[in-house]
Coordinates of C-alpha atoms in Angstrom, one line a residue:
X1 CA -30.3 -23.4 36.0
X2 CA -33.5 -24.8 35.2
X3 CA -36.5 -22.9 37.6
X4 CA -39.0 -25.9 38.0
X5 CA -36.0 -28.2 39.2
X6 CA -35.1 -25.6 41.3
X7 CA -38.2 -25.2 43.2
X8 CA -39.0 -28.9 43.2
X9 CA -35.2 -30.0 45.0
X10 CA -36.2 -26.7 47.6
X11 CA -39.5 -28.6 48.4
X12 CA -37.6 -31.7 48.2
X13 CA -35.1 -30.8 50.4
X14 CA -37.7 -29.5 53.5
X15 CA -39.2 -33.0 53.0
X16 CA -36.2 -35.3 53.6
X17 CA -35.3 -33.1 56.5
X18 CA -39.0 -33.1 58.0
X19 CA -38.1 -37.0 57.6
X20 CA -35.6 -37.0 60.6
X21 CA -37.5 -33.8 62.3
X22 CA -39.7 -34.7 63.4
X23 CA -40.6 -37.8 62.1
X24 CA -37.7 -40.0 63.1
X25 CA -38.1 -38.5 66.2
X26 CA -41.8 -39.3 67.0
X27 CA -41.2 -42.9 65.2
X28 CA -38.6 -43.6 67.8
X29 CA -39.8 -42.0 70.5
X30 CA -43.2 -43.5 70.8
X31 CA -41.8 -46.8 70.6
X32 CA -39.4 -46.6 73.7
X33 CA -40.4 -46.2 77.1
X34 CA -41.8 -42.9 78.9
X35 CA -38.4 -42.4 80.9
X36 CA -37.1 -42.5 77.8
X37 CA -38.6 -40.0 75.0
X38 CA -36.5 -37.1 75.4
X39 CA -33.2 -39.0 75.1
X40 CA -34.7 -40.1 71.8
X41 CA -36.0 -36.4 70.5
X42 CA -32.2 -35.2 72.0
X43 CA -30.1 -38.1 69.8
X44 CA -32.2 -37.1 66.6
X45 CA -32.2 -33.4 66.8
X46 CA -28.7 -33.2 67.7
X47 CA -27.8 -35.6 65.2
X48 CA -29.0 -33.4 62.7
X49 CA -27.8 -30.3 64.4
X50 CA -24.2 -31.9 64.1
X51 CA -24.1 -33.6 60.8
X52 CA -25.2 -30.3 59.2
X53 CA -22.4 -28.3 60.7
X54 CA -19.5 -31.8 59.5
X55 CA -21.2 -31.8 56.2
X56 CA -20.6 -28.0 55.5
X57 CA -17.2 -28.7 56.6
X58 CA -15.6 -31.5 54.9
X59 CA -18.8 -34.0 54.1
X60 CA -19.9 -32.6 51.0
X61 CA -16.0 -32.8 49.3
X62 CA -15.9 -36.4 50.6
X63 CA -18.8 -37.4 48.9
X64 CA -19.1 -34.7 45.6
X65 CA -15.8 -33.2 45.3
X66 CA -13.4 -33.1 42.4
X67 CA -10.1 -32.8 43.6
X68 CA -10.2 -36.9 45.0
X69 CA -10.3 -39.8 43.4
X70 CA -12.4 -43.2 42.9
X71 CA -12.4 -43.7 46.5
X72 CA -13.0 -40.1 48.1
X73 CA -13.9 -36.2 46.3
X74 CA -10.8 -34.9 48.1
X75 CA -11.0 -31.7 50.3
X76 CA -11.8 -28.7 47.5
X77 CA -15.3 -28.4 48.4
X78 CA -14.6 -27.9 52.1
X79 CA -16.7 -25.4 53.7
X80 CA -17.8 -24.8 50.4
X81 CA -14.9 -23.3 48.9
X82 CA -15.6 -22.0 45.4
X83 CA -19.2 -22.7 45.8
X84 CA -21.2 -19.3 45.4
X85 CA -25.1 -18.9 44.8
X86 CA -24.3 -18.7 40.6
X87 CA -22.5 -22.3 41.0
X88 CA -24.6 -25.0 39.3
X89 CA -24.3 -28.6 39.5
X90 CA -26.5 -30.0 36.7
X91 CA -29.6 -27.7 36.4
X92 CA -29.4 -26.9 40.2
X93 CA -27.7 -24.3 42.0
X94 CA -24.8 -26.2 43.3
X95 CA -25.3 -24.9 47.2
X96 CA -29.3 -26.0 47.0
X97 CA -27.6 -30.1 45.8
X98 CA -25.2 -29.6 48.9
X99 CA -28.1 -29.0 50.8
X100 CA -30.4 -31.2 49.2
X101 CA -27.7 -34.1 50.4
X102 CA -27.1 -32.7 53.8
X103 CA -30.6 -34.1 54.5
X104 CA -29.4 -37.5 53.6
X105 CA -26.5 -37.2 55.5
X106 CA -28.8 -36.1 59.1
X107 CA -31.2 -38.8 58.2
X108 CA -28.6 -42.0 57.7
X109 CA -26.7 -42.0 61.3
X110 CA -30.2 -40.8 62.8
X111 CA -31.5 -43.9 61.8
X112 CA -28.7 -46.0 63.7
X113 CA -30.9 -44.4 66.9
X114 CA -33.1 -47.2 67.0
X115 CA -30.6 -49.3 67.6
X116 CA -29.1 -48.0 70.9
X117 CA -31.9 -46.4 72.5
X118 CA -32.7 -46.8 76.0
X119 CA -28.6 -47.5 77.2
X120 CA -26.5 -45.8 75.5
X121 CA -24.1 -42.5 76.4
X122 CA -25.3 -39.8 75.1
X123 CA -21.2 -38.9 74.5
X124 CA -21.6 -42.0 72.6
X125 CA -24.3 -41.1 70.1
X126 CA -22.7 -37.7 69.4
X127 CA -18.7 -38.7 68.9
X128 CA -19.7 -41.9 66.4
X129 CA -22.1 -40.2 64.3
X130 CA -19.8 -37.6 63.9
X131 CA -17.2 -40.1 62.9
X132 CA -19.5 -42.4 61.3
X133 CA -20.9 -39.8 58.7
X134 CA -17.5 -38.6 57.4
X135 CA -15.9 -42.1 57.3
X136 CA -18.2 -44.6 56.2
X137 CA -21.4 -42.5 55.0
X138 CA -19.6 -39.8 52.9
X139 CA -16.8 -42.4 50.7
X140 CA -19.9 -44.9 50.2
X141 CA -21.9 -41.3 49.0
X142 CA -19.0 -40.9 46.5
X143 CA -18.5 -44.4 45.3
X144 CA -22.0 -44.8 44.1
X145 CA -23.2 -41.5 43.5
X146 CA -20.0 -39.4 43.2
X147 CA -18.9 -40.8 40.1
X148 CA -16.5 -43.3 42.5
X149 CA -15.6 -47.0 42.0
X150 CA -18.9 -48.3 42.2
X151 CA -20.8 -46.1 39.7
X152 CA -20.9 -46.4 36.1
X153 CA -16.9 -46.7 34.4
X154 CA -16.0 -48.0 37.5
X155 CA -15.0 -52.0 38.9
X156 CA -18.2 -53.2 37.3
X157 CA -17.7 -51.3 34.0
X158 CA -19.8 -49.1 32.1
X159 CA -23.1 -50.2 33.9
X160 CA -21.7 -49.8 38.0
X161 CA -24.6 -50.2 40.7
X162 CA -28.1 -48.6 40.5
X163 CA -29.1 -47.5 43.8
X164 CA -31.6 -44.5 42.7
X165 CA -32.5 -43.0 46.5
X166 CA -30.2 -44.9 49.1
X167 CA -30.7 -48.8 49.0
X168 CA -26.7 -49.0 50.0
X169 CA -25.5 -45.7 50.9
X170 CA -28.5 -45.0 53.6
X171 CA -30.4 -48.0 54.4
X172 CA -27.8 -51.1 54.1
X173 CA -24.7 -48.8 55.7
X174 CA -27.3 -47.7 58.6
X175 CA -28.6 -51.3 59.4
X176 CA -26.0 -52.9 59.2
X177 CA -24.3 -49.8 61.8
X178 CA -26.8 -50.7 63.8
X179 CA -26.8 -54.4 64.5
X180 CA -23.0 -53.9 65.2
X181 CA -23.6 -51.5 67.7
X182 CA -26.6 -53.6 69.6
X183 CA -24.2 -56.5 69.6
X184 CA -21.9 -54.6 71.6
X185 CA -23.9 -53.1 73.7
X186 CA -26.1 -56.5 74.8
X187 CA -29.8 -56.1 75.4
X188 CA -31.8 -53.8 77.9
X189 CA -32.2 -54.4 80.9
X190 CA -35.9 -53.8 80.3
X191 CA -36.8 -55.8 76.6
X192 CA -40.2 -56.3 77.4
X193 CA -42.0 -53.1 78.3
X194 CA -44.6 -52.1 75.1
X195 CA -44.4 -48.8 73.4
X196 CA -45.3 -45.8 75.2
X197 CA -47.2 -44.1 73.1
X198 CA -48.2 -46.5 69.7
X199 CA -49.8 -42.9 69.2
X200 CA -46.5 -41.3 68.3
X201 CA -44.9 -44.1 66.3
X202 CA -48.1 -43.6 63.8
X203 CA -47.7 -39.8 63.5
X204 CA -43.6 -40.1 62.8
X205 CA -44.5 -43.2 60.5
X206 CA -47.0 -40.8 58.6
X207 CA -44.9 -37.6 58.6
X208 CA -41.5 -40.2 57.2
X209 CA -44.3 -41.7 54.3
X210 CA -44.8 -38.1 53.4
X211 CA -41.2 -37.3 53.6
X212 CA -40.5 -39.9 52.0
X213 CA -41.9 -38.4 48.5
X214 CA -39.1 -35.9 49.2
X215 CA -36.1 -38.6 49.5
X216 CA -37.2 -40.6 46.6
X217 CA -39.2 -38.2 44.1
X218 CA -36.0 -35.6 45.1
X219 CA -33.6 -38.3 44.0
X220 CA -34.8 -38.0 40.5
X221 CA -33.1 -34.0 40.9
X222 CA -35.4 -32.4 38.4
X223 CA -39.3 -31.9 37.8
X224 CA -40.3 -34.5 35.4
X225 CA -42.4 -37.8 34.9
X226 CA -39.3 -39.5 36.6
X227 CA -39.9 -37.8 39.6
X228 CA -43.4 -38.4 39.6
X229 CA -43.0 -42.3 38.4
X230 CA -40.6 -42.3 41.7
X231 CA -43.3 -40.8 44.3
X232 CA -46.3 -42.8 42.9
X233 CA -44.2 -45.7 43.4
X234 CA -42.6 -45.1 46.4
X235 CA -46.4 -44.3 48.0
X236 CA -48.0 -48.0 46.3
X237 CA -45.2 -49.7 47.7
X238 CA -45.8 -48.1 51.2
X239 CA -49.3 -49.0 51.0
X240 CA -48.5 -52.7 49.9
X241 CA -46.7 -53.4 53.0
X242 CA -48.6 -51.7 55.3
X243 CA -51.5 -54.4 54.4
X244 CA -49.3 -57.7 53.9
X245 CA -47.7 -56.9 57.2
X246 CA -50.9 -56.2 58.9
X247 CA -51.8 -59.8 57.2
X248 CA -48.9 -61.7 58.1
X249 CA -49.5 -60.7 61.7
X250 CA -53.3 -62.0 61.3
X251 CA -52.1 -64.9 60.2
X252 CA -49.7 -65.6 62.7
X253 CA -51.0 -64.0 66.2
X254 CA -54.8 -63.4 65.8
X255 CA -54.0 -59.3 65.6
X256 CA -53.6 -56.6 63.4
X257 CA -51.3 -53.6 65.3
X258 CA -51.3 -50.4 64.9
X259 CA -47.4 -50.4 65.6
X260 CA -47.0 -53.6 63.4
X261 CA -48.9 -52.0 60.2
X262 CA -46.9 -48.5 60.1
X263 CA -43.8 -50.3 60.6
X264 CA -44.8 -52.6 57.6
X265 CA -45.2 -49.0 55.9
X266 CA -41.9 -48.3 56.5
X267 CA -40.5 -51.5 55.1
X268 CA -42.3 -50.6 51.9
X269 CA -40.4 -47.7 52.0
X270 CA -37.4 -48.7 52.7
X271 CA -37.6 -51.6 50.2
X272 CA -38.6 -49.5 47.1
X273 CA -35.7 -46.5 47.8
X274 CA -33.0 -47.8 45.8
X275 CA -35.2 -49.2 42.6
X276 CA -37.8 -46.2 42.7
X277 CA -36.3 -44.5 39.8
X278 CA -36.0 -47.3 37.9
X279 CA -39.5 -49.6 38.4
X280 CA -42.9 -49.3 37.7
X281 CA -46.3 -49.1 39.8
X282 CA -46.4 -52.9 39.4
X283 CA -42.7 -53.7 40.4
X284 CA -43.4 -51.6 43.1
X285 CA -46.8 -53.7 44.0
X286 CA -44.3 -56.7 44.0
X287 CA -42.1 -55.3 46.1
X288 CA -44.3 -53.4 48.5
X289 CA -46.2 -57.1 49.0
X290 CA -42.6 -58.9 50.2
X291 CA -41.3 -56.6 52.2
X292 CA -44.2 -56.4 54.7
X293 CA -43.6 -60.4 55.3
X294 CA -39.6 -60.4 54.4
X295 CA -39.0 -57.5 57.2
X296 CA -41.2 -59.3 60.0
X297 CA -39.6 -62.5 59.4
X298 CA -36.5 -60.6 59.7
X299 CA -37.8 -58.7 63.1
X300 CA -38.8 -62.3 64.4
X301 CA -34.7 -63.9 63.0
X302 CA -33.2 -60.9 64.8
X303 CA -34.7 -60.8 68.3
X304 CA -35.7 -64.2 68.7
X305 CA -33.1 -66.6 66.7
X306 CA -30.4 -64.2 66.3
X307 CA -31.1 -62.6 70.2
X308 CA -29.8 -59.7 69.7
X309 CA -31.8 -56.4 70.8
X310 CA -31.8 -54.2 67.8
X311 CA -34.6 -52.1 69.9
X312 CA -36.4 -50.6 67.4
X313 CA -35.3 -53.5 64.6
X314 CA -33.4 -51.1 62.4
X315 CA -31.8 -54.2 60.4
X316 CA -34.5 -56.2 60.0
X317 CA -36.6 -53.5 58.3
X318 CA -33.9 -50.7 56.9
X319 CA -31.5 -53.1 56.5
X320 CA -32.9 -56.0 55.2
X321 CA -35.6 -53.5 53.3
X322 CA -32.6 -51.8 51.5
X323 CA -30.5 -54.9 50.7
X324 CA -33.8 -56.6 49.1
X325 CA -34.7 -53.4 47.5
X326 CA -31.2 -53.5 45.7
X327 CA -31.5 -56.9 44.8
X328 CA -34.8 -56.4 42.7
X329 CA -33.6 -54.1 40.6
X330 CA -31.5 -56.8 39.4
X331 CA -34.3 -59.1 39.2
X332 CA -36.3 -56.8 36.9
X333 CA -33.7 -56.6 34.9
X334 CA -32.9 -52.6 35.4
X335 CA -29.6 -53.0 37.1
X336 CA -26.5 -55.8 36.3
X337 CA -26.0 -59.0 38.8
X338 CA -22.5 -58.5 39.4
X339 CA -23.0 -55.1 40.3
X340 CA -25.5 -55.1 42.7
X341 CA -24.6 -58.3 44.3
X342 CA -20.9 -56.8 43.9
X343 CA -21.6 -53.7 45.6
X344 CA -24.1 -55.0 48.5
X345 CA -20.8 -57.1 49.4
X346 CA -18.2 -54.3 49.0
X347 CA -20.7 -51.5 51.1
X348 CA -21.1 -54.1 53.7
X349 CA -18.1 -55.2 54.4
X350 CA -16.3 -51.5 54.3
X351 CA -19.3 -50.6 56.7
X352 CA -18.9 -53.7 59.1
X353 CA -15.3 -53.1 59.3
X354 CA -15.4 -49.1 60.0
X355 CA -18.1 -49.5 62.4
X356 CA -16.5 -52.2 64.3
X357 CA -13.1 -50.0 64.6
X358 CA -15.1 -47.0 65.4
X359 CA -17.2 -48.4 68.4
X360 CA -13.7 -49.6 69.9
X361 CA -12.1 -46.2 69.1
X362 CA -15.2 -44.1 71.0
X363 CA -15.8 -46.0 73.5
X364 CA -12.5 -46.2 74.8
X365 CA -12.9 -42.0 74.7
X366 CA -16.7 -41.8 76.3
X367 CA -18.3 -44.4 78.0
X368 CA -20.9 -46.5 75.3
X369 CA -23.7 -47.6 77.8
X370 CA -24.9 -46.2 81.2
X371 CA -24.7 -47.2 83.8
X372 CA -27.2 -49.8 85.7
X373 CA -28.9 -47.5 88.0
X374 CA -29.3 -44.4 84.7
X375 CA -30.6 -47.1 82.6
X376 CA -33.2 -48.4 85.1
X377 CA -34.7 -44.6 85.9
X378 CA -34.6 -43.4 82.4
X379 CA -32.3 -41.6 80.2
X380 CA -34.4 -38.3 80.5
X381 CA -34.2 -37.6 84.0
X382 CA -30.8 -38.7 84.4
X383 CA -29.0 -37.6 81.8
X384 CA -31.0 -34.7 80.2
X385 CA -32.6 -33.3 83.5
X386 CA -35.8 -33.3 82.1
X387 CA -39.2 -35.3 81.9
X388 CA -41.7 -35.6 79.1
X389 CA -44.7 -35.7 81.3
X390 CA -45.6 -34.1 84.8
X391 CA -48.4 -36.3 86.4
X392 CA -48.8 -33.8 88.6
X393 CA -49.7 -30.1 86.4

């Protein structure tokens, strides 16, 4: 066990789950209507509340156990059999890695939130996430960072895919979740009401930026100049966005937005994830610098062109920010074509497919969208019994 990697993956790890809560939450929640902010702080935090319990029990051997094969890590890790405080996995205690990855594993199907918000059954949210995170998040975990199929040895020989912090397995599996699921569900019944509280979706957008250092400078799993390279990078890219976004919308309306600049932050983000470990601040200036326009191109393709209500456009920027991300790693020459072409294809097909079966399989158990009358007055009230502000204290 190495001390320094130790305490930087404990640091880490508090990070990427301050990521989800509660910056997720505030993200979300500000950008969704009054009526509406609880049900968004409820799907996140139980999200996490529930992942973490699944992960414990069979996630973790999915994704990083031995007894499997190229396709899945088998069951021998379950509830972390064998797995005692002594148990290393590299220079790391094992059970501080296994947390270290639960984080990742609240984070992904809390992103597919965005997606649904404002209609869906709370049954819903709880029932596919659960199933979503052990069938399609935990194999793609093990085919590209548990030594499966997709990682190095594997279909694309020695070099497999390079995907450093979650290009495929969080952001292309999670957007791509997502536009299924707003597809099935059809638009709101409200699609034009602004953000409640732009106030909110700056302070989640700040608190996810800071996380952020967490998810990607944690990714490197040890305290050296690769973890550093990977924060310094992942904050320039940020940064690049933010301002090319803000641009691009000065260009095209007249306006700079609060709302539209933090979201370009997180496109930045999003876009550098998978080729932080392996690009430099000037890659990452690149990078940073499309995104911001790429992502709000994609926004516009999605909800204008494409109509379909993506609420809070988790395709067009985690999506399409993690696919392009992938894609430049190739382009700088720090990853092979084949493979990361190759595994964009394989991820998304595998994660179209198990999505699709799963949304027909749950909703035929709970109910997928409320009803008129719930969704006009608000999932808070209705469903949660609650409001997020008395007028009248």
């Amino acid at each position: 066990m190495n001390g320094a990697d130790t305490a930087w993956i404990i640091v880490a790890t508090a990070l990427v789950l301050f990521m989800t809560l509660p910056g997720l939450a505030l993200f979300y929640g500000g950008l969704v209507r009054a009526r509406n902010v609880l049900s968004v702080f409820m799907h996140c935090y139980a999200i996490a509340c529930l992942m973490s319990t699944l992960w414990l029990a069979v996630g973790y051997s999915i994704a990083f156990g031995g007894s499997g094969n190229g396709f899945w890590g088998g069951l021998d890790r379950a509830f972390l059999n064998g797995v005692t405080a002594d148990s290393l996995s590299g220079t790391l205690p094992e059970v501080l890695f296994f947390a270290f990855q639960m984080t990742f594993a609240i984070i992904t199907p809390a992103l597919i939130v965005g997606a649904y918000v404002e209609r869906v059954g709370f049954g819903f949210v709880l029932l596919f996430s659960a199933l979503w995170m052990l069938l399609c998040y935990a194999p793609v975990v093990h085919w590209v960072w548990g030594g499966g199929f997709l990682a190095d040895g594997g279909i694309f020989g020695e070099v497999g895919v390079r995907d450093f912090a979650g290009g495929i397995v969080v952001h292309e599996t999670a957007g791509l979740a997502a536009l299924i699921i707003a597809a099935f569900l059809g638009a709101r019944r409200h699609t034009t009401t602004p953000p409640h509280n732009p106030g909110y979706v700056m302070i989640g957008a700040a608190m996810l930026w800071v996380g952020w250092f967490g998810f990607n400078g944690g990714s490197q799993l040890a305290a050296d100049g690769g973890a550093a390279m990977a924060l310094t990078v992942t904050h320039i890219s940020a940064a690049t966005a933010s301002l090319t976004w803000g641009l691009w919308e000065k260009i095209k309306y007249g306006t700079v937005s609060l709302v539209g600049v933090v979201t370009g932050t997180i496109a930045g983000l999003a876009s550098i994830t998978p080729a932080s470990g392996f690009v430099g601040p000037i890659e990452a200036l690149i990078i940073g610098a499309v995104a911001g326009i790429l992502c709000q191109e994609a926004v516009n393709f999605i909800r204008n062109k494409a109509k379909i209500d993506d609420t809070l456009d988790v395709f067009a920027v985690h999506g399409v920010g993690g696919i392009f991300g992938t894609i430049m790693i190739a382009v700088f020459g720090a990853g092979a074509w084949a493979a990361q072409l190759g595994s964009l294809v394989i991820v998304g097909v595998y994660t179209a497919i198990v999505t699709v079966v799963l949304v027909f399989v749950v909703k035929a158990i709970t109910p997928l969208r409320v009803d008129a009358e719930t969704e006009t007055n608000g999932l808070d009230l209705t469903v949660h019994g609650e409001r997020a502000y008395d007028m009248s204290s």
